PDB file of C-alpha atoms in Angstrom:
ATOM      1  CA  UNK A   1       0.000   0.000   0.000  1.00 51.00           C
ATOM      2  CA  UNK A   2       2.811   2.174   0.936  1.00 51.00           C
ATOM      3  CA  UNK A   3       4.222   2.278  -2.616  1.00 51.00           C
ATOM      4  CA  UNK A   4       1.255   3.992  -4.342  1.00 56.00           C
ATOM      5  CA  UNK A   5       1.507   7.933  -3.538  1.00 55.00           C
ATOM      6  CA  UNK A   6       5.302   6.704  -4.698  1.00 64.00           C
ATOM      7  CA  UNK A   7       4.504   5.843  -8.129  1.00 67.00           C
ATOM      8  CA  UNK A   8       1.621   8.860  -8.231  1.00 67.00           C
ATOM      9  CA  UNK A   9       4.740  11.075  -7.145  1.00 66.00           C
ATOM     10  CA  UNK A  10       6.511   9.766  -9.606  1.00 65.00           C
ATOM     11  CA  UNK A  11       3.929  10.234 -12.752  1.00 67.00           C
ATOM     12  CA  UNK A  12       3.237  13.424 -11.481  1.00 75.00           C
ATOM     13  CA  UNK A  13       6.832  14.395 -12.055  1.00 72.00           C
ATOM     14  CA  UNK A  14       7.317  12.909 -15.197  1.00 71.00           C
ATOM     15  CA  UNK A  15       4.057  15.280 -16.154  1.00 70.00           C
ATOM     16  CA  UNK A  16       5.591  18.537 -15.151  1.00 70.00           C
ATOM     17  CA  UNK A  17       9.261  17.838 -16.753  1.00 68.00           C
ATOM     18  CA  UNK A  18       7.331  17.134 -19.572  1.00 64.00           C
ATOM     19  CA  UNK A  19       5.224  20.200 -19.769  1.00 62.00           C
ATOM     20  CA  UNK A  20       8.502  21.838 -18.620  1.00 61.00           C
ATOM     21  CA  UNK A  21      10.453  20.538 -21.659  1.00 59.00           C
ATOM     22  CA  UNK A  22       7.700  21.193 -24.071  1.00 57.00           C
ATOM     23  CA  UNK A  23       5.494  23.865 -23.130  1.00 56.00           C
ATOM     24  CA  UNK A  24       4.192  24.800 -26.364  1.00 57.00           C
ATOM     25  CA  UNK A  25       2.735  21.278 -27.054  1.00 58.00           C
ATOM     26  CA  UNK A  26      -0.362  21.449 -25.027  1.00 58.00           C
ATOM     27  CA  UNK A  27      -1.687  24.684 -26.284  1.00 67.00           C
ATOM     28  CA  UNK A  28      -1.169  23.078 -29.801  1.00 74.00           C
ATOM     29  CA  UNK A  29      -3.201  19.729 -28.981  1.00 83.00           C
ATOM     30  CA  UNK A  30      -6.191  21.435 -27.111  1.00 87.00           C
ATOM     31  CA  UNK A  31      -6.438  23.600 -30.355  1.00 88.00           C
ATOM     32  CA  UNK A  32      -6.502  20.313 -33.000  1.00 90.00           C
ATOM     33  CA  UNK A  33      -9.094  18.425 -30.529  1.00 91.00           C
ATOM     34  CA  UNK A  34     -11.298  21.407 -30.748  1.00 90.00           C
ATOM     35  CA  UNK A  35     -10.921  21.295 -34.646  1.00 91.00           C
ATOM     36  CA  UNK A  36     -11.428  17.974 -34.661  1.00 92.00           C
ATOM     37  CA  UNK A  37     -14.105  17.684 -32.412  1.00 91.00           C
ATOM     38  CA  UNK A  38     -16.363  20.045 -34.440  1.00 90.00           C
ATOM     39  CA  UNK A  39     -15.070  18.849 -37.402  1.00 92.00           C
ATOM     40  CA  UNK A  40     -16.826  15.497 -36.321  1.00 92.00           C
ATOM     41  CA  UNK A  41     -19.493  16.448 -34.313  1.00 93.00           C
ATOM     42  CA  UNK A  42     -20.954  18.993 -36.818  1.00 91.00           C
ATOM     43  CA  UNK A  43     -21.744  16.470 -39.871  1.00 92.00           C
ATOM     44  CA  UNK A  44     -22.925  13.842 -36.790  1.00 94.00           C
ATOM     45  CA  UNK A  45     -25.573  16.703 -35.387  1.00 94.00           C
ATOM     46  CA  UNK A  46     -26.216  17.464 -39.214  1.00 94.00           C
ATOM     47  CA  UNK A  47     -26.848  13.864 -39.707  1.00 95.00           C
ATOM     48  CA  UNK A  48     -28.759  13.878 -36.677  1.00 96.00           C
ATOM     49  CA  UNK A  49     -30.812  16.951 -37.639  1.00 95.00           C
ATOM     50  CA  UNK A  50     -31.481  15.729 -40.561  1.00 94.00           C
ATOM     51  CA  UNK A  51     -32.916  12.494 -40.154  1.00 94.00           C
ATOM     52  CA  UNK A  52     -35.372  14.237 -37.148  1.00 94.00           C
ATOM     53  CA  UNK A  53     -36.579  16.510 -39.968  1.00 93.00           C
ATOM     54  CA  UNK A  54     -37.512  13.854 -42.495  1.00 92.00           C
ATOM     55  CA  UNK A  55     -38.911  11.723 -39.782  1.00 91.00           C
ATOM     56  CA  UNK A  56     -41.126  14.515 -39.030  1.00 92.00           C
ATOM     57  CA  UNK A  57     -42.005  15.778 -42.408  1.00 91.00           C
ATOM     58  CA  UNK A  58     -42.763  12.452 -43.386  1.00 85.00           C
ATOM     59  CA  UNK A  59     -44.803  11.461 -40.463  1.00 67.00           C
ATOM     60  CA  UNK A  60     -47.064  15.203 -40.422  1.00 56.00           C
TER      61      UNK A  60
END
């Protein structure tokens, strides 16, 4: 039990010399999951929308 918080100290420093080494990485990933996250969300909630609206046409 005692050698937990160890290895949790020890991935938590690995973590900061890595955002210490590279700090203009994580700026540059958050930005390309936000791209791609609308640039797959948006055609799913088109999809989405779409199939609603011909469900509903078709059914009134």
């Amino acid at each position: 039990m005692s050698e937990r918080p160890n290895l949790k100290v020890v991935v938590d420093n690995k973590a900061r010399e890595r955002k210490i080494s590279r700090p203009d990485e994580p700026s540059h990933n958050d930005l390309l999951q936000i791209i791609l996250g609308f640039a797959i969300s948006l055609p799913l909630w088109g999809l989405i929308g779409w199939i609603i609206w011909m469900w509903r046409t078709g059914q009134v």
